[in-house]
């Protein structure tokens, strides 16, 4: 009889551990009806033909110093200050970040091809010239894909060292974030 009790106790402990781990993931997918009306109106006005729309809410902990350097915090119990929407247009797969006031902060899109012509020379002449680019480049627009203000973000690795590099469209290194 005792081994059966131990099995039951072990199962209960495992269930509690899994439910606690799941509860701790506080990234919250939002229904469109839960998004503040001003944000959803601004989004629909800017991207009326968008598809595959998925919303998430975040607290203010992910606020970066610059509009192009936001770090989405996934473990927060604070009220949402920012809303992120992933969506697709005819030409792009994008992510837009809005403040709770409805103001758009930035738009990101993935690039799955080589570095833009402005970046290779400064990158190859930098401290990272022998490093490997390890993920798809993300292009970040201040407003939308037609905007000339763009930032290119990509990760480089060498051995155990990893950095996210952010370059302006003119090839200037704006930020070097060490990944721990």
PDB file of C-alpha atoms in Angstrom:
ATOM      1  CA  UNK A   1       0.000   0.000   0.000  1.00  0.00           C
ATOM      2  CA  UNK A   2       2.846   2.440   0.773  1.00  0.00           C
ATOM      3  CA  UNK A   3       4.333   2.497  -2.766  1.00  0.00           C
ATOM      4  CA  UNK A   4       0.914   3.528  -4.113  1.00  0.00           C
ATOM      5  CA  UNK A   5       0.765   6.483  -1.699  1.00  0.00           C
ATOM      6  CA  UNK A   6       4.266   7.593  -2.732  1.00  0.00           C
ATOM      7  CA  UNK A   7       3.210   7.477  -6.396  1.00  0.00           C
ATOM      8  CA  UNK A   8       0.147   9.601  -5.675  1.00  0.00           C
ATOM      9  CA  UNK A   9       2.197  12.123  -3.686  1.00  0.00           C
ATOM     10  CA  UNK A  10       4.816  12.259  -6.462  1.00  0.00           C
ATOM     11  CA  UNK A  11       2.110  12.856  -9.092  1.00  0.00           C
ATOM     12  CA  UNK A  12       0.533  15.644  -7.009  1.00  0.00           C
ATOM     13  CA  UNK A  13       3.926  17.328  -6.503  1.00  0.00           C
ATOM     14  CA  UNK A  14       4.693  17.128 -10.239  1.00  0.00           C
ATOM     15  CA  UNK A  15       1.292  18.588 -11.130  1.00  0.00           C
ATOM     16  CA  UNK A  16       1.859  21.472  -8.709  1.00  0.00           C
ATOM     17  CA  UNK A  17       5.321  22.120 -10.159  1.00  0.00           C
ATOM     18  CA  UNK A  18       4.018  22.188 -13.742  1.00  0.00           C
ATOM     19  CA  UNK A  19       1.072  24.426 -12.892  1.00  0.00           C
ATOM     20  CA  UNK A  20       3.358  26.853 -11.011  1.00  0.00           C
ATOM     21  CA  UNK A  21       5.796  27.002 -13.943  1.00  0.00           C
ATOM     22  CA  UNK A  22       2.941  27.657 -16.354  1.00  0.00           C
ATOM     23  CA  UNK A  23       1.437  30.337 -14.114  1.00  0.00           C
ATOM     24  CA  UNK A  24       4.807  32.109 -13.892  1.00  0.00           C
ATOM     25  CA  UNK A  25       4.872  32.737 -17.638  1.00  0.00           C
ATOM     26  CA  UNK A  26       3.144  36.077 -17.475  1.00  0.00           C
ATOM     27  CA  UNK A  27       3.313  36.937 -21.149  1.00  0.00           C
ATOM     28  CA  UNK A  28      -0.342  37.421 -21.873  1.00  0.00           C
ATOM     29  CA  UNK A  29      -1.884  36.927 -25.251  1.00  0.00           C
ATOM     30  CA  UNK A  30      -4.703  39.392 -25.634  1.00  0.00           C
ATOM     31  CA  UNK A  31      -7.988  39.093 -27.440  1.00  0.00           C
ATOM     32  CA  UNK A  32      -8.683  42.015 -29.712  1.00  0.00           C
ATOM     33  CA  UNK A  33     -11.589  42.944 -27.458  1.00  0.00           C
ATOM     34  CA  UNK A  34      -9.143  43.376 -24.525  1.00  0.00           C
ATOM     35  CA  UNK A  35      -6.955  45.893 -26.374  1.00  0.00           C
ATOM     36  CA  UNK A  36      -7.619  49.563 -25.556  1.00  0.00           C
ATOM     37  CA  UNK A  37      -9.890  50.943 -28.272  1.00  0.00           C
ATOM     38  CA  UNK A  38      -7.495  53.747 -29.274  1.00  0.00           C
ATOM     39  CA  UNK A  39      -4.679  51.253 -29.904  1.00  0.00           C
ATOM     40  CA  UNK A  40      -6.841  48.902 -31.963  1.00  0.00           C
ATOM     41  CA  UNK A  41      -8.271  51.827 -33.972  1.00  0.00           C
ATOM     42  CA  UNK A  42      -4.789  53.176 -34.706  1.00  0.00           C
ATOM     43  CA  UNK A  43      -3.628  49.715 -35.753  1.00  0.00           C
ATOM     44  CA  UNK A  44      -6.621  49.108 -38.048  1.00  0.00           C
ATOM     45  CA  UNK A  45      -6.235  52.575 -39.595  1.00  0.00           C
ATOM     46  CA  UNK A  46      -2.534  52.002 -40.311  1.00  0.00           C
ATOM     47  CA  UNK A  47      -2.749  48.353 -41.380  1.00  0.00           C
ATOM     48  CA  UNK A  48      -6.298  47.751 -42.681  1.00  0.00           C
ATOM     49  CA  UNK A  49      -5.336  44.666 -44.720  1.00  0.00           C
ATOM     50  CA  UNK A  50      -3.270  42.934 -42.036  1.00  0.00           C
ATOM     51  CA  UNK A  51      -3.622  39.190 -41.477  1.00  0.00           C
ATOM     52  CA  UNK A  52      -2.660  36.694 -38.761  1.00  0.00           C
ATOM     53  CA  UNK A  53      -3.029  39.351 -36.060  1.00  0.00           C
ATOM     54  CA  UNK A  54      -1.869  38.335 -32.555  1.00  0.00           C
ATOM     55  CA  UNK A  55      -1.800  40.744 -29.613  1.00  0.00           C
ATOM     56  CA  UNK A  56       0.221  40.645 -26.357  1.00  0.00           C
ATOM     57  CA  UNK A  57       0.401  43.007 -23.399  1.00  0.00           C
ATOM     58  CA  UNK A  58       3.499  43.986 -21.414  1.00  0.00           C
ATOM     59  CA  UNK A  59       4.239  46.049 -18.328  1.00  0.00           C
ATOM     60  CA  UNK A  60       6.601  49.016 -18.419  1.00  0.00           C
ATOM     61  CA  UNK A  61       9.615  46.928 -17.389  1.00  0.00           C
ATOM     62  CA  UNK A  62      10.608  46.343 -21.007  1.00  0.00           C
ATOM     63  CA  UNK A  63      10.921  50.035 -21.801  1.00  0.00           C
ATOM     64  CA  UNK A  64      14.275  50.721 -23.409  1.00  0.00           C
ATOM     65  CA  UNK A  65      16.148  53.971 -23.617  1.00  0.00           C
ATOM     66  CA  UNK A  66      15.774  54.195 -27.393  1.00  0.00           C
ATOM     67  CA  UNK A  67      12.718  53.459 -29.533  1.00  0.00           C
ATOM     68  CA  UNK A  68      14.621  50.680 -31.323  1.00  0.00           C
ATOM     69  CA  UNK A  69      15.903  48.843 -28.238  1.00  0.00           C
ATOM     70  CA  UNK A  70      12.945  47.377 -26.365  1.00  0.00           C
ATOM     71  CA  UNK A  71      13.424  44.220 -24.301  1.00  0.00           C
ATOM     72  CA  UNK A  72      10.085  42.511 -23.850  1.00  0.00           C
ATOM     73  CA  UNK A  73       9.764  41.356 -20.240  1.00  0.00           C
ATOM     74  CA  UNK A  74       7.770  38.156 -19.948  1.00  0.00           C
ATOM     75  CA  UNK A  75       7.522  37.903 -16.156  1.00  0.00           C
ATOM     76  CA  UNK A  76       5.524  40.789 -14.807  1.00  0.00           C
ATOM     77  CA  UNK A  77       2.409  41.092 -12.717  1.00  0.00           C
ATOM     78  CA  UNK A  78       2.075  44.824 -13.303  1.00  0.00           C
ATOM     79  CA  UNK A  79      -0.695  46.320 -15.467  1.00  0.00           C
ATOM     80  CA  UNK A  80      -0.003  46.537 -19.171  1.00  0.00           C
ATOM     81  CA  UNK A  81       1.615  49.732 -20.379  1.00  0.00           C
ATOM     82  CA  UNK A  82       2.493  48.445 -23.848  1.00  0.00           C
ATOM     83  CA  UNK A  83       0.848  46.286 -26.458  1.00  0.00           C
ATOM     84  CA  UNK A  84       2.624  44.323 -29.150  1.00  0.00           C
ATOM     85  CA  UNK A  85       0.873  43.070 -32.253  1.00  0.00           C
ATOM     86  CA  UNK A  86       2.360  40.482 -34.618  1.00  0.00           C
ATOM     87  CA  UNK A  87       0.826  40.553 -38.088  1.00  0.00           C
ATOM     88  CA  UNK A  88       1.386  40.024 -41.774  1.00  0.00           C
ATOM     89  CA  UNK A  89       0.832  42.403 -44.666  1.00  0.00           C
ATOM     90  CA  UNK A  90       1.091  41.626 -48.377  1.00  0.00           C
ATOM     91  CA  UNK A  91       4.871  42.178 -48.328  1.00  0.00           C
ATOM     92  CA  UNK A  92       6.051  41.911 -44.711  1.00  0.00           C
ATOM     93  CA  UNK A  93       5.861  39.956 -41.483  1.00  0.00           C
ATOM     94  CA  UNK A  94       5.808  42.698 -38.840  1.00  0.00           C
ATOM     95  CA  UNK A  95       5.562  43.446 -35.137  1.00  0.00           C
ATOM     96  CA  UNK A  96       4.288  46.831 -33.927  1.00  0.00           C
ATOM     97  CA  UNK A  97       4.730  48.156 -30.388  1.00  0.00           C
ATOM     98  CA  UNK A  98       2.162  50.601 -28.977  1.00  0.00           C
ATOM     99  CA  UNK A  99       1.996  52.529 -25.715  1.00  0.00           C
ATOM    100  CA  UNK A 100      -1.265  52.221 -23.787  1.00  0.00           C
ATOM    101  CA  UNK A 101      -2.043  55.778 -24.964  1.00  0.00           C
ATOM    102  CA  UNK A 102      -2.269  54.512 -28.546  1.00  0.00           C
ATOM    103  CA  UNK A 103       1.052  55.968 -29.691  1.00  0.00           C
ATOM    104  CA  UNK A 104       3.073  53.617 -31.874  1.00  0.00           C
ATOM    105  CA  UNK A 105       6.665  53.272 -30.661  1.00  0.00           C
ATOM    106  CA  UNK A 106       8.235  51.145 -33.376  1.00  0.00           C
ATOM    107  CA  UNK A 107       7.672  48.466 -35.997  1.00  0.00           C
ATOM    108  CA  UNK A 108       9.953  45.463 -36.500  1.00  0.00           C
ATOM    109  CA  UNK A 109      10.248  43.164 -39.496  1.00  0.00           C
ATOM    110  CA  UNK A 110      12.432  40.161 -40.225  1.00  0.00           C
ATOM    111  CA  UNK A 111      14.898  40.105 -43.085  1.00  0.00           C
ATOM    112  CA  UNK A 112      16.003  36.690 -44.258  1.00  0.00           C
ATOM    113  CA  UNK A 113      18.754  37.736 -46.625  1.00  0.00           C
ATOM    114  CA  UNK A 114      22.230  39.247 -46.457  1.00  0.00           C
ATOM    115  CA  UNK A 115      23.132  42.434 -44.661  1.00  0.00           C
ATOM    116  CA  UNK A 116      21.997  45.688 -46.294  1.00  0.00           C
ATOM    117  CA  UNK A 117      24.693  47.303 -48.411  1.00  0.00           C
ATOM    118  CA  UNK A 118      25.335  49.972 -45.750  1.00  0.00           C
ATOM    119  CA  UNK A 119      26.265  47.473 -42.997  1.00  0.00           C
ATOM    120  CA  UNK A 120      28.932  44.982 -44.235  1.00  0.00           C
ATOM    121  CA  UNK A 121      31.850  47.405 -44.435  1.00  0.00           C
ATOM    122  CA  UNK A 122      31.420  48.903 -40.940  1.00  0.00           C
ATOM    123  CA  UNK A 123      30.671  45.424 -39.533  1.00  0.00           C
ATOM    124  CA  UNK A 124      33.687  43.805 -41.205  1.00  0.00           C
ATOM    125  CA  UNK A 125      35.936  46.637 -39.972  1.00  0.00           C
ATOM    126  CA  UNK A 126      34.651  46.394 -36.388  1.00  0.00           C
ATOM    127  CA  UNK A 127      35.752  44.300 -33.413  1.00  0.00           C
ATOM    128  CA  UNK A 128      33.304  41.631 -34.621  1.00  0.00           C
ATOM    129  CA  UNK A 129      34.774  41.020 -38.081  1.00  0.00           C
ATOM    130  CA  UNK A 130      35.482  37.322 -37.406  1.00  0.00           C
ATOM    131  CA  UNK A 131      32.226  36.669 -35.600  1.00  0.00           C
ATOM    132  CA  UNK A 132      29.328  34.627 -36.971  1.00  0.00           C
ATOM    133  CA  UNK A 133      25.892  36.163 -37.542  1.00  0.00           C
ATOM    134  CA  UNK A 134      23.596  33.660 -35.842  1.00  0.00           C
ATOM    135  CA  UNK A 135      20.004  34.724 -36.441  1.00  0.00           C
ATOM    136  CA  UNK A 136      17.759  36.448 -38.929  1.00  0.00           C
ATOM    137  CA  UNK A 137      18.283  40.149 -39.037  1.00  0.00           C
ATOM    138  CA  UNK A 138      15.485  42.263 -37.674  1.00  0.00           C
ATOM    139  CA  UNK A 139      14.794  45.598 -39.256  1.00  0.00           C
ATOM    140  CA  UNK A 140      13.166  48.105 -36.940  1.00  0.00           C
ATOM    141  CA  UNK A 141      11.251  51.076 -38.332  1.00  0.00           C
ATOM    142  CA  UNK A 142      10.297  54.079 -36.308  1.00  0.00           C
ATOM    143  CA  UNK A 143       6.911  54.189 -38.028  1.00  0.00           C
ATOM    144  CA  UNK A 144       6.371  51.720 -40.870  1.00  0.00           C
ATOM    145  CA  UNK A 145       8.284  49.908 -43.644  1.00  0.00           C
ATOM    146  CA  UNK A 146       8.206  52.953 -45.931  1.00  0.00           C
ATOM    147  CA  UNK A 147       9.994  55.019 -43.256  1.00  0.00           C
ATOM    148  CA  UNK A 148      13.596  55.967 -43.993  1.00  0.00           C
ATOM    149  CA  UNK A 149      14.520  55.809 -40.291  1.00  0.00           C
ATOM    150  CA  UNK A 150      15.595  52.193 -39.841  1.00  0.00           C
ATOM    151  CA  UNK A 151      17.739  50.217 -37.434  1.00  0.00           C
ATOM    152  CA  UNK A 152      19.186  46.798 -38.245  1.00  0.00           C
ATOM    153  CA  UNK A 153      19.513  44.335 -35.369  1.00  0.00           C
ATOM    154  CA  UNK A 154      21.313  41.000 -35.485  1.00  0.00           C
ATOM    155  CA  UNK A 155      23.126  38.651 -33.126  1.00  0.00           C
ATOM    156  CA  UNK A 156      26.783  37.684 -33.475  1.00  0.00           C
ATOM    157  CA  UNK A 157      28.643  34.883 -31.686  1.00  0.00           C
ATOM    158  CA  UNK A 158      32.215  33.822 -31.182  1.00  0.00           C
ATOM    159  CA  UNK A 159      32.695  30.852 -28.881  1.00  0.00           C
ATOM    160  CA  UNK A 160      30.594  31.485 -25.780  1.00  0.00           C
ATOM    161  CA  UNK A 161      30.368  35.243 -26.389  1.00  0.00           C
ATOM    162  CA  UNK A 162      27.143  36.673 -27.851  1.00  0.00           C
ATOM    163  CA  UNK A 163      26.188  40.240 -28.725  1.00  0.00           C
ATOM    164  CA  UNK A 164      23.144  41.908 -30.272  1.00  0.00           C
ATOM    165  CA  UNK A 165      24.350  44.678 -32.582  1.00  0.00           C
ATOM    166  CA  UNK A 166      22.132  47.540 -33.690  1.00  0.00           C
ATOM    167  CA  UNK A 167      23.226  49.539 -36.741  1.00  0.00           C
ATOM    168  CA  UNK A 168      21.676  52.623 -38.306  1.00  0.00           C
ATOM    169  CA  UNK A 169      20.808  52.542 -41.988  1.00  0.00           C
ATOM    170  CA  UNK A 170      23.969  54.635 -42.508  1.00  0.00           C
ATOM    171  CA  UNK A 171      26.130  51.835 -41.081  1.00  0.00           C
ATOM    172  CA  UNK A 172      26.794  53.414 -37.675  1.00  0.00           C
ATOM    173  CA  UNK A 173      26.885  51.023 -34.698  1.00  0.00           C
ATOM    174  CA  UNK A 174      24.216  52.439 -32.371  1.00  0.00           C
ATOM    175  CA  UNK A 175      24.264  49.845 -29.633  1.00  0.00           C
ATOM    176  CA  UNK A 176      26.180  46.733 -28.619  1.00  0.00           C
ATOM    177  CA  UNK A 177      24.212  44.599 -26.143  1.00  0.00           C
ATOM    178  CA  UNK A 178      26.100  41.749 -24.486  1.00  0.00           C
ATOM    179  CA  UNK A 179      23.924  38.635 -24.188  1.00  0.00           C
ATOM    180  CA  UNK A 180      24.432  36.740 -20.964  1.00  0.00           C
TER     181      UNK A 180
END
